[in-house]
Amino acid sequence: MLKLSERKEVVPQNFDVIIVGAGPAGSMAALKLARAGLKVVVLERGRHPGAKNIFGGLLHNTPVLNEMLPAFWERAPLERHVFQKVLAFMTPTSAVSLTFETEGFDELPRNGYTVFRPVFDNWLAGEAVKEGAQLLCNCTVENLVKKDGQVVGVTVKGREGGLRSNIVIAADGVLSFLARQADLRQDFRVEDMGLGIKLLLGLPKETIDERFHLARDEGADISFLGTTDALRGGGFLYTNLESISIGMVVHLSSLKASGKSPYQVLDTFLKHRHIAKLIKGAVPLEYSAHLVPEGGIAAVPQVYTGGMMVVGDAAGLCYTNGINLEGINLAMTSGVLAAETAIQAIEARDYSAAVLSLYRQKLDDSFIIKDMKTFKNAVDMMHIERLFQTYPQIISAILEKIYRVEGTPREKIMKLGRKEALKKVKTKDLIADSIKVGRALL
């Protein structure tokens, strides 16, 4: 055994930038930084990028993806391009669907794709590695390292000395402990979180094409309202080449109050007659649940401090407009904006909070914060209990009265709609809900 005086000091390895997390935000940041010739390392706690994601996801196209990886669709591992968008209002015994298809979704660059996240995330990280980024998997970051109050690196489980850098980019997901360690955020409020529950079902391509009226690599993306067993939230289904991704996103506070398990809620959804027809004959392949940031712009924390920036879900960059849930496109864009800021800071040799505040300015100037501000009131709208059960029932009742033939005089549609609505909702509540929906969407 060496005497204390004979032991060699473990010297930390130094980088220009350390990125924690190899999801879309982290990998896009790494790609940008590597192309700038910087020494960058991505630390991923999974056995490979995307390993902790369930198979199946929606990739909404975004300009930054085309700019960083021109014609990416020619080589990226994509499943189908989204050609058909459906919004379905459901009650326990009925379903009302609005379907949108357009040839514009067939044009390149296409609007969006279905992907297997473990495969796509691994490919995206690989693109950064090709440009010179270093990727370390099975690598768990334990703590931030600070000097004079500024972040200067991280410690890694099982690795002596840790890693040092000029800048750390935290892309470590919705529960980002690095953001909390840096005092950039407080503990989460249950009201600001959703729980995504997802099931992957195997089904032959020919069956999917026939059942959803698709051809070639066309895909369907269906959103369901009124299927959450009186919980606040909605369901989703999208088609892959030979499988279906189906599940729900429910507000965590609503789920907690119900006393139900995620599996119970999903099981009720899957047994609905309309859903059962869509998944008939499918074979369960994988089940998973994960948290989703749903607090909107008000829940976005401070995203920078001396020596560190926070991107993607770790920064709460996710929102809904009541129909779409936007996240992965915001994550990728935030990763590139953080990388641009890091490049400027390194050129100036100044990694202070004052310089890294440019990242927040870039976010504010981008579509990310602008869209989150546009739909800031959607958070209040999505807490209207009646939106998830009562109003789908009203829509169904109106259409049943319109289509049912009983040999009795008919009423005008507006009068019929008002009568059916007032059967279930008081006038003052109807007005209050209308105001909230109007503020959110108009």
Short mmCIF file of C-alpha atoms in Angstrom, two decimals:
data_model
loop_
_atom_site.label_atom_id
_atom_site.label_comp_id
_atom_site.label_asym_id
_atom_site.label_seq_id
_atom_site.Cartn_x
_atom_site.Cartn_y
_atom_site.Cartn_z
CA MET A 1 0.00 0.00 0.00
CA LEU A 2 1.28 3.46 -0.88
CA LYS A 3 1.90 5.85 1.94
CA LEU A 4 -0.24 8.99 1.86
CA SER A 5 2.77 11.05 0.78
CA GLU A 6 3.41 8.65 -2.14
CA ARG A 7 -0.10 8.66 -3.58
CA LYS A 8 -0.61 10.52 -6.84
CA GLU A 9 -3.34 13.12 -6.98
CA VAL A 10 -6.14 12.23 -9.38
CA VAL A 11 -6.30 15.03 -11.94
CA PRO A 12 -9.81 15.77 -13.26
CA GLN A 13 -10.30 15.55 -17.01
CA ASN A 14 -11.02 18.93 -18.58
CA PHE A 15 -13.51 19.85 -21.30
CA ASP A 16 -14.84 23.02 -22.82
CA VAL A 17 -18.42 21.86 -22.18
CA ILE A 18 -19.95 18.97 -20.24
CA ILE A 19 -23.48 17.96 -21.24
CA VAL A 20 -25.47 15.82 -18.83
CA GLY A 21 -28.10 13.80 -20.68
CA ALA A 22 -28.08 12.39 -24.23
CA GLY A 23 -31.69 13.11 -25.12
CA PRO A 24 -32.60 15.32 -28.11
CA ALA A 25 -31.66 18.56 -26.27
CA GLY A 26 -28.27 17.29 -25.10
CA SER A 27 -27.35 15.66 -28.41
CA MET A 28 -28.27 18.72 -30.48
CA ALA A 29 -26.15 20.89 -28.16
CA ALA A 30 -23.26 18.44 -28.52
CA LEU A 31 -23.58 18.44 -32.30
CA LYS A 32 -23.43 22.24 -32.47
CA LEU A 33 -20.48 22.47 -30.07
CA ALA A 34 -18.49 19.69 -31.75
CA ARG A 35 -18.86 21.34 -35.14
CA ALA A 36 -17.43 24.50 -33.61
CA GLY A 37 -14.30 22.53 -32.74
CA LEU A 38 -14.86 22.51 -28.98
CA LYS A 39 -13.96 19.69 -26.64
CA VAL A 40 -17.35 18.41 -25.49
CA VAL A 41 -18.48 15.31 -23.60
CA VAL A 42 -22.01 13.95 -23.16
CA LEU A 43 -22.69 11.97 -19.98
CA GLU A 44 -25.58 9.50 -20.24
CA ARG A 45 -26.67 7.32 -17.34
CA GLY A 46 -28.37 4.75 -19.61
CA ARG A 47 -26.51 1.98 -21.39
CA HIS A 48 -27.03 3.99 -24.59
CA PRO A 49 -28.86 7.22 -25.50
CA GLY A 50 -32.61 6.63 -25.34
CA ALA A 51 -32.29 3.41 -23.36
CA LYS A 52 -34.58 4.78 -20.65
CA ASN A 53 -37.26 5.89 -23.11
CA ILE A 54 -40.16 3.66 -24.09
CA PHE A 55 -40.34 2.71 -27.77
CA GLY A 56 -42.59 5.07 -29.69
CA GLY A 57 -42.68 8.86 -29.89
CA LEU A 58 -43.72 11.80 -32.05
CA LEU A 59 -41.00 13.89 -33.70
CA HIS A 60 -42.43 17.23 -34.82
CA ASN A 61 -40.28 18.73 -37.52
CA THR A 62 -38.61 22.00 -36.61
CA PRO A 63 -36.30 24.39 -38.54
CA VAL A 64 -33.31 23.74 -36.27
CA LEU A 65 -33.40 20.03 -37.13
CA ASN A 66 -33.29 20.79 -40.86
CA GLU A 67 -30.54 23.38 -40.39
CA MET A 68 -28.32 21.13 -38.29
CA LEU A 69 -29.04 17.91 -40.22
CA PRO A 70 -30.19 18.77 -43.77
CA ALA A 71 -32.40 16.08 -45.32
CA PHE A 72 -32.17 14.11 -42.06
CA TRP A 73 -35.22 12.06 -43.12
CA GLU A 74 -33.07 10.28 -45.72
CA ARG A 75 -30.89 8.62 -43.07
CA ALA A 76 -32.59 9.00 -39.69
CA PRO A 77 -34.40 5.92 -38.24
CA LEU A 78 -37.98 7.14 -38.73
CA GLU A 79 -41.13 5.00 -38.62
CA ARG A 80 -43.92 6.83 -40.48
CA HIS A 81 -44.60 10.43 -41.43
CA VAL A 82 -47.74 11.87 -39.84
CA PHE A 83 -50.33 12.26 -42.60
CA GLN A 84 -53.56 11.99 -40.62
CA LYS A 85 -54.45 14.06 -37.53
CA VAL A 86 -57.58 13.11 -35.61
CA LEU A 87 -59.29 14.72 -32.61
CA ALA A 88 -61.86 12.44 -30.95
CA PHE A 89 -64.40 13.42 -28.26
CA MET A 90 -65.57 10.40 -26.34
CA THR A 91 -68.09 9.28 -23.74
CA PRO A 92 -68.34 5.77 -22.29
CA THR A 93 -70.74 4.80 -25.11
CA SER A 94 -69.92 7.09 -28.05
CA ALA A 95 -67.16 8.78 -30.07
CA VAL A 96 -67.15 11.93 -32.21
CA SER A 97 -64.07 12.36 -34.42
CA LEU A 98 -62.69 15.24 -36.46
CA THR A 99 -60.15 14.02 -39.05
CA PHE A 100 -57.69 16.24 -40.90
CA GLU A 101 -55.63 15.05 -43.87
CA THR A 102 -53.73 17.19 -46.35
CA GLU A 103 -51.37 16.52 -49.22
CA GLY A 104 -49.19 19.20 -47.65
CA PHE A 105 -48.18 16.69 -44.99
CA ASP A 106 -46.78 14.52 -47.79
CA GLU A 107 -44.41 17.25 -48.99
CA LEU A 108 -40.76 17.46 -47.88
CA PRO A 109 -39.75 18.49 -45.32
CA ARG A 110 -42.69 16.70 -43.74
CA ASN A 111 -44.52 18.07 -40.74
CA GLY A 112 -43.75 15.24 -38.35
CA TYR A 113 -42.80 11.61 -37.89
CA THR A 114 -43.34 8.72 -35.53
CA VAL A 115 -40.08 7.33 -34.14
CA PHE A 116 -38.76 4.76 -31.70
CA ARG A 117 -37.07 7.01 -29.17
CA PRO A 118 -34.34 4.53 -28.09
CA VAL A 119 -33.36 4.14 -31.76
CA PHE A 120 -33.75 7.78 -32.79
CA ASP A 121 -32.00 9.19 -29.69
CA ASN A 122 -29.11 6.77 -30.21
CA TRP A 123 -28.80 7.85 -33.84
CA LEU A 124 -28.91 11.56 -32.98
CA ALA A 125 -26.20 11.18 -30.35
CA GLY A 126 -24.19 9.24 -32.92
CA GLU A 127 -24.34 12.22 -35.29
CA ALA A 128 -22.72 14.36 -32.56
CA VAL A 129 -20.05 11.70 -31.99
CA LYS A 130 -19.25 11.70 -35.73
CA GLU A 131 -18.50 15.41 -35.44
CA GLY A 132 -16.08 14.86 -32.55
CA ALA A 133 -18.20 14.86 -29.38
CA GLN A 134 -17.30 12.27 -26.75
CA LEU A 135 -20.12 10.10 -25.36
CA LEU A 136 -19.86 8.31 -22.00
CA CYS A 137 -22.74 5.93 -21.19
CA ASN A 138 -23.56 4.15 -17.91
CA CYS A 139 -22.35 7.38 -16.39
CA THR A 140 -24.25 8.76 -13.39
CA VAL A 141 -23.54 12.36 -12.43
CA GLU A 142 -23.69 12.79 -8.65
CA ASN A 143 -22.93 16.45 -7.95
CA LEU A 144 -21.98 19.78 -9.42
CA VAL A 145 -18.51 21.11 -8.71
CA LYS A 146 -18.35 24.82 -7.89
CA LYS A 147 -15.54 27.31 -7.48
CA ASP A 148 -16.13 30.81 -6.16
CA GLY A 149 -19.88 30.19 -6.52
CA GLN A 150 -19.64 29.23 -10.20
CA VAL A 151 -20.17 25.77 -11.72
CA VAL A 152 -16.89 24.35 -13.02
CA GLY A 153 -17.65 20.66 -13.49
CA VAL A 154 -19.34 17.54 -12.14
CA THR A 155 -18.53 14.48 -10.10
CA VAL A 156 -19.36 11.08 -11.57
CA LYS A 157 -20.24 7.94 -9.65
CA GLY A 158 -17.26 5.56 -9.57
CA ARG A 159 -14.90 8.01 -11.25
CA GLU A 160 -12.19 9.62 -9.18
CA GLY A 161 -11.45 13.26 -9.77
CA GLY A 162 -14.63 13.96 -11.71
CA LEU A 163 -14.76 16.10 -14.82
CA ARG A 164 -14.09 19.82 -15.18
CA SER A 165 -15.30 22.24 -17.81
CA ASN A 166 -15.87 25.88 -18.57
CA ILE A 167 -19.62 25.28 -18.92
CA VAL A 168 -22.09 22.55 -17.90
CA ILE A 169 -25.32 22.09 -19.87
CA ALA A 170 -27.98 20.25 -17.86
CA ALA A 171 -30.18 18.13 -20.14
CA ASP A 172 -31.04 15.63 -17.43
CA GLY A 173 -34.81 15.54 -17.85
CA VAL A 174 -37.93 16.71 -16.09
CA LEU A 175 -36.68 15.96 -12.57
CA SER A 176 -33.32 17.68 -13.18
CA PHE A 177 -31.44 17.40 -9.90
CA LEU A 178 -28.66 19.53 -11.38
CA ALA A 179 -31.03 22.48 -11.72
CA ARG A 180 -32.02 22.03 -8.08
CA GLN A 181 -28.38 21.73 -6.97
CA ALA A 182 -27.62 24.95 -8.79
CA ASP A 183 -30.53 26.65 -6.95
CA LEU A 184 -32.22 27.38 -10.26
CA ARG A 185 -35.48 25.73 -9.31
CA GLN A 186 -37.48 24.71 -6.26
CA ASP A 187 -39.18 21.37 -5.75
CA PHE A 188 -41.94 20.60 -8.25
CA ARG A 189 -45.58 21.28 -7.51
CA VAL A 190 -47.87 18.34 -8.21
CA GLU A 191 -50.18 20.78 -10.03
CA ASP A 192 -47.44 21.46 -12.61
CA MET A 193 -46.86 17.84 -13.55
CA GLY A 194 -48.55 15.29 -15.76
CA LEU A 195 -48.01 11.55 -15.95
CA GLY A 196 -47.59 10.00 -19.37
CA ILE A 197 -48.68 6.35 -19.54
CA LYS A 198 -47.74 4.52 -22.72
CA LEU A 199 -48.21 1.03 -24.14
CA LEU A 200 -46.53 -0.31 -27.27
CA LEU A 201 -48.65 -2.83 -29.19
CA GLY A 202 -47.39 -4.98 -32.06
CA LEU A 203 -49.57 -5.15 -35.19
CA PRO A 204 -48.73 -6.08 -38.83
CA LYS A 205 -48.14 -3.19 -41.23
CA GLU A 206 -50.92 -4.38 -43.55
CA THR A 207 -53.42 -4.36 -40.68
CA ILE A 208 -52.39 -0.86 -39.57
CA ASP A 209 -52.64 0.48 -43.13
CA GLU A 210 -56.09 -0.98 -43.64
CA ARG A 211 -57.46 -0.08 -40.21
CA PHE A 212 -56.31 3.55 -40.28
CA HIS A 213 -56.72 4.08 -44.05
CA LEU A 214 -53.02 4.67 -44.67
CA ALA A 215 -50.65 3.95 -47.56
CA ARG A 216 -46.88 3.51 -47.90
CA ASP A 217 -45.24 5.18 -44.86
CA GLU A 218 -48.19 7.39 -43.94
CA GLY A 219 -49.03 7.55 -40.24
CA ALA A 220 -51.93 8.58 -38.01
CA ASP A 221 -51.85 10.71 -34.84
CA ILE A 222 -55.06 10.57 -32.80
CA SER A 223 -55.88 12.61 -29.68
CA PHE A 224 -58.78 11.56 -27.41
CA LEU A 225 -60.73 13.78 -25.03
CA GLY A 226 -63.18 12.31 -22.54
CA THR A 227 -61.47 8.95 -22.05
CA THR A 228 -59.71 9.50 -18.74
CA ASP A 229 -62.40 8.17 -16.40
CA ALA A 230 -63.24 11.71 -15.13
CA LEU A 231 -59.56 12.58 -14.61
CA ARG A 232 -58.04 15.70 -16.17
CA GLY A 233 -56.07 14.61 -19.22
CA GLY A 234 -56.38 12.95 -22.58
CA GLY A 235 -55.46 9.90 -24.60
CA PHE A 236 -53.28 9.46 -27.67
CA LEU A 237 -52.55 6.90 -30.37
CA TYR A 238 -50.02 6.99 -33.17
CA THR A 239 -48.95 4.43 -35.68
CA ASN A 240 -45.47 3.04 -36.26
CA LEU A 241 -44.58 0.73 -39.16
CA GLU A 242 -45.51 -2.48 -37.36
CA SER A 243 -46.79 -1.30 -34.01
CA ILE A 244 -49.07 1.20 -32.29
CA SER A 245 -48.11 3.54 -29.45
CA ILE A 246 -51.14 4.22 -27.28
CA GLY A 247 -51.59 5.83 -23.91
CA MET A 248 -52.67 8.82 -21.87
CA VAL A 249 -51.34 11.94 -20.20
CA VAL A 250 -53.19 12.75 -16.96
CA HIS A 251 -52.62 15.56 -14.49
CA LEU A 252 -50.69 14.19 -11.54
CA SER A 253 -52.82 16.02 -8.97
CA SER A 254 -56.00 14.60 -10.51
CA LEU A 255 -54.59 11.07 -10.56
CA LYS A 256 -53.44 11.39 -6.95
CA ALA A 257 -56.87 12.58 -5.81
CA SER A 258 -58.59 9.67 -7.59
CA GLY A 259 -56.62 7.03 -5.70
CA LYS A 260 -56.31 5.03 -8.92
CA SER A 261 -53.14 3.48 -10.30
CA PRO A 262 -51.83 4.46 -13.76
CA TYR A 263 -52.51 0.92 -14.95
CA GLN A 264 -56.17 1.08 -13.84
CA VAL A 265 -56.72 4.31 -15.76
CA LEU A 266 -55.05 2.94 -18.89
CA ASP A 267 -57.01 -0.33 -18.67
CA THR A 268 -60.32 1.57 -18.63
CA PHE A 269 -59.21 3.54 -21.68
CA LEU A 270 -58.20 0.43 -23.63
CA LYS A 271 -61.53 -1.29 -22.93
CA HIS A 272 -63.57 1.53 -24.50
CA ARG A 273 -65.42 0.10 -27.50
CA HIS A 274 -63.96 2.65 -29.91
CA ILE A 275 -60.39 2.05 -28.70
CA ALA A 276 -60.82 -1.73 -28.57
CA LYS A 277 -61.67 -1.75 -32.29
CA LEU A 278 -58.51 0.19 -33.14
CA ILE A 279 -56.18 -2.13 -31.22
CA LYS A 280 -57.94 -5.44 -31.92
CA GLY A 281 -55.46 -8.30 -32.34
CA ALA A 282 -52.48 -6.26 -31.17
CA VAL A 283 -49.77 -7.86 -29.01
CA PRO A 284 -48.46 -5.96 -25.94
CA LEU A 285 -44.73 -5.30 -26.28
CA GLU A 286 -43.84 -2.68 -23.68
CA TYR A 287 -45.40 -0.55 -20.94
CA SER A 288 -43.99 2.56 -19.27
CA ALA A 289 -44.89 5.75 -17.40
CA HIS A 290 -42.99 9.02 -17.12
CA LEU A 291 -43.50 12.55 -15.84
CA VAL A 292 -44.32 15.45 -18.18
CA PRO A 293 -43.83 19.14 -17.28
CA GLU A 294 -47.24 20.81 -17.67
CA GLY A 295 -46.86 24.05 -15.75
CA GLY A 296 -46.36 26.12 -18.90
CA ILE A 297 -44.44 29.38 -19.00
CA ALA A 298 -45.10 30.13 -15.32
CA ALA A 299 -43.22 26.95 -14.31
CA VAL A 300 -40.08 27.63 -16.38
CA PRO A 301 -37.26 28.10 -13.84
CA GLN A 302 -34.17 30.27 -14.06
CA VAL A 303 -32.30 28.60 -16.93
CA TYR A 304 -28.76 29.84 -16.35
CA THR A 305 -26.22 30.60 -13.66
CA GLY A 306 -22.48 31.09 -13.63
CA GLY A 307 -20.98 28.19 -15.59
CA MET A 308 -24.26 26.38 -16.31
CA MET A 309 -27.38 26.36 -18.52
CA VAL A 310 -30.51 24.16 -18.41
CA VAL A 311 -32.27 22.87 -21.54
CA GLY A 312 -35.28 20.81 -22.66
CA ASP A 313 -37.57 19.17 -20.10
CA ALA A 314 -35.06 20.06 -17.37
CA ALA A 315 -35.99 23.69 -18.05
CA GLY A 316 -39.72 22.94 -18.17
CA LEU A 317 -39.83 23.71 -21.90
CA CYS A 318 -43.04 21.88 -22.71
CA TYR A 319 -46.60 23.11 -23.21
CA THR A 320 -50.00 22.18 -24.58
CA ASN A 321 -52.42 24.30 -26.58
CA GLY A 322 -55.26 21.95 -25.71
CA ILE A 323 -54.73 19.74 -28.77
CA ASN A 324 -50.98 19.28 -29.27
CA LEU A 325 -48.38 18.60 -26.59
CA GLU A 326 -45.15 20.26 -27.70
CA GLY A 327 -41.85 19.13 -26.21
CA ILE A 328 -39.20 17.43 -28.34
CA ASN A 329 -39.01 20.29 -30.86
CA LEU A 330 -38.59 22.79 -28.03
CA ALA A 331 -35.91 20.59 -26.45
CA MET A 332 -33.81 20.35 -29.63
CA THR A 333 -34.03 24.07 -30.28
CA SER A 334 -33.10 24.96 -26.69
CA GLY A 335 -30.06 22.68 -26.94
CA VAL A 336 -28.79 24.52 -30.00
CA LEU A 337 -29.44 27.94 -28.43
CA ALA A 338 -27.51 26.92 -25.30
CA ALA A 339 -24.66 25.69 -27.50
CA GLU A 340 -24.58 29.00 -29.39
CA THR A 341 -24.36 30.83 -26.08
CA ALA A 342 -21.58 28.53 -24.87
CA ILE A 343 -19.56 29.18 -28.04
CA GLN A 344 -19.84 32.94 -27.53
CA ALA A 345 -18.89 32.63 -23.84
CA ILE A 346 -15.85 30.49 -24.63
CA GLU A 347 -14.71 32.93 -27.31
CA ALA A 348 -14.97 35.72 -24.71
CA ARG A 349 -13.44 33.50 -21.98
CA ASP A 350 -16.22 34.64 -19.69
CA TYR A 351 -18.57 32.01 -18.22
CA SER A 352 -20.36 34.26 -15.75
CA ALA A 353 -24.12 34.43 -15.28
CA ALA A 354 -24.08 37.84 -16.96
CA VAL A 355 -22.72 36.33 -20.18
CA LEU A 356 -24.81 33.14 -20.05
CA SER A 357 -27.95 35.25 -19.62
CA LEU A 358 -27.73 35.56 -23.41
CA TYR A 359 -29.22 32.05 -23.49
CA ARG A 360 -32.43 33.28 -21.88
CA GLN A 361 -32.53 36.15 -24.35
CA LYS A 362 -32.20 33.69 -27.23
CA LEU A 363 -35.05 31.61 -25.80
CA ASP A 364 -37.21 34.73 -25.48
CA ASP A 365 -36.52 35.67 -29.10
CA SER A 366 -37.27 32.16 -30.38
CA PHE A 367 -40.61 30.48 -31.04
CA ILE A 368 -40.16 28.54 -27.77
CA ILE A 369 -41.01 31.27 -25.26
CA LYS A 370 -43.23 33.12 -27.71
CA ASP A 371 -45.42 30.02 -28.16
CA MET A 372 -45.40 29.28 -24.44
CA LYS A 373 -46.57 32.84 -23.77
CA THR A 374 -49.21 32.63 -26.51
CA PHE A 375 -50.73 29.57 -24.82
CA LYS A 376 -49.96 30.53 -21.23
CA ASN A 377 -53.66 30.44 -20.33
CA ALA A 378 -54.00 26.86 -21.60
CA VAL A 379 -52.81 25.71 -18.16
CA ASP A 380 -55.97 27.15 -16.57
CA MET A 381 -58.11 25.75 -19.38
CA MET A 382 -56.72 22.25 -18.85
CA HIS A 383 -57.83 22.41 -15.21
CA ILE A 384 -61.52 22.73 -16.17
CA GLU A 385 -62.94 19.45 -14.86
CA ARG A 386 -65.93 19.57 -17.22
CA LEU A 387 -63.67 19.69 -20.26
CA PHE A 388 -62.74 16.03 -19.82
CA GLN A 389 -66.15 14.48 -19.28
CA THR A 390 -69.14 16.81 -19.39
CA TYR A 391 -68.45 18.63 -22.67
CA PRO A 392 -67.71 15.47 -24.68
CA GLN A 393 -71.05 14.15 -23.39
CA ILE A 394 -72.79 17.33 -24.57
CA ILE A 395 -71.21 17.10 -28.04
CA SER A 396 -72.27 13.46 -28.30
CA ALA A 397 -75.84 14.23 -27.17
CA ILE A 398 -76.20 17.04 -29.73
CA LEU A 399 -75.03 14.86 -32.62
CA GLU A 400 -77.22 11.95 -31.55
CA LYS A 401 -80.28 14.25 -31.59
CA ILE A 402 -79.27 15.57 -35.03
CA TYR A 403 -78.78 12.14 -36.59
CA ARG A 404 -81.51 10.14 -34.82
CA VAL A 405 -84.77 9.90 -36.77
CA GLU A 406 -87.83 9.69 -34.49
CA GLY A 407 -90.63 11.19 -36.57
CA THR A 408 -90.85 14.30 -34.34
CA PRO A 409 -90.27 17.98 -35.27
CA ARG A 410 -86.60 19.02 -35.21
CA GLU A 411 -85.04 22.03 -33.53
CA LYS A 412 -82.48 24.39 -34.99
CA ILE A 413 -78.95 23.31 -34.17
CA MET A 414 -78.04 26.37 -32.05
CA LYS A 415 -81.21 25.99 -29.95
CA LEU A 416 -80.59 22.27 -29.60
CA GLY A 417 -76.98 22.85 -28.56
CA ARG A 418 -77.95 25.42 -25.92
CA LYS A 419 -80.63 23.13 -24.50
CA GLU A 420 -78.28 20.12 -24.23
CA ALA A 421 -75.51 22.22 -22.69
CA LEU A 422 -77.79 23.67 -20.03
CA LYS A 423 -78.95 20.19 -19.05
CA LYS A 424 -75.47 19.47 -17.70
CA VAL A 425 -73.85 22.87 -17.01
CA LYS A 426 -75.17 25.93 -15.19
CA THR A 427 -75.22 29.13 -17.22
CA LYS A 428 -72.63 30.86 -15.01
CA ASP A 429 -70.28 27.86 -15.28
CA LEU A 430 -70.76 27.72 -19.05
CA ILE A 431 -69.83 31.39 -19.32
CA ALA A 432 -66.81 31.00 -17.00
CA ASP A 433 -65.55 27.99 -18.97
CA SER A 434 -66.06 29.80 -22.28
CA ILE A 435 -63.99 32.72 -21.02
CA LYS A 436 -61.15 30.41 -19.94
CA VAL A 437 -61.15 28.56 -23.26
CA GLY A 438 -61.29 31.86 -25.14
CA ARG A 439 -58.31 33.24 -23.23
CA ALA A 440 -56.35 30.06 -23.91
CA LEU A 441 -57.00 29.67 -27.61
CA LEU A 442 -58.26 32.93 -29.13
#
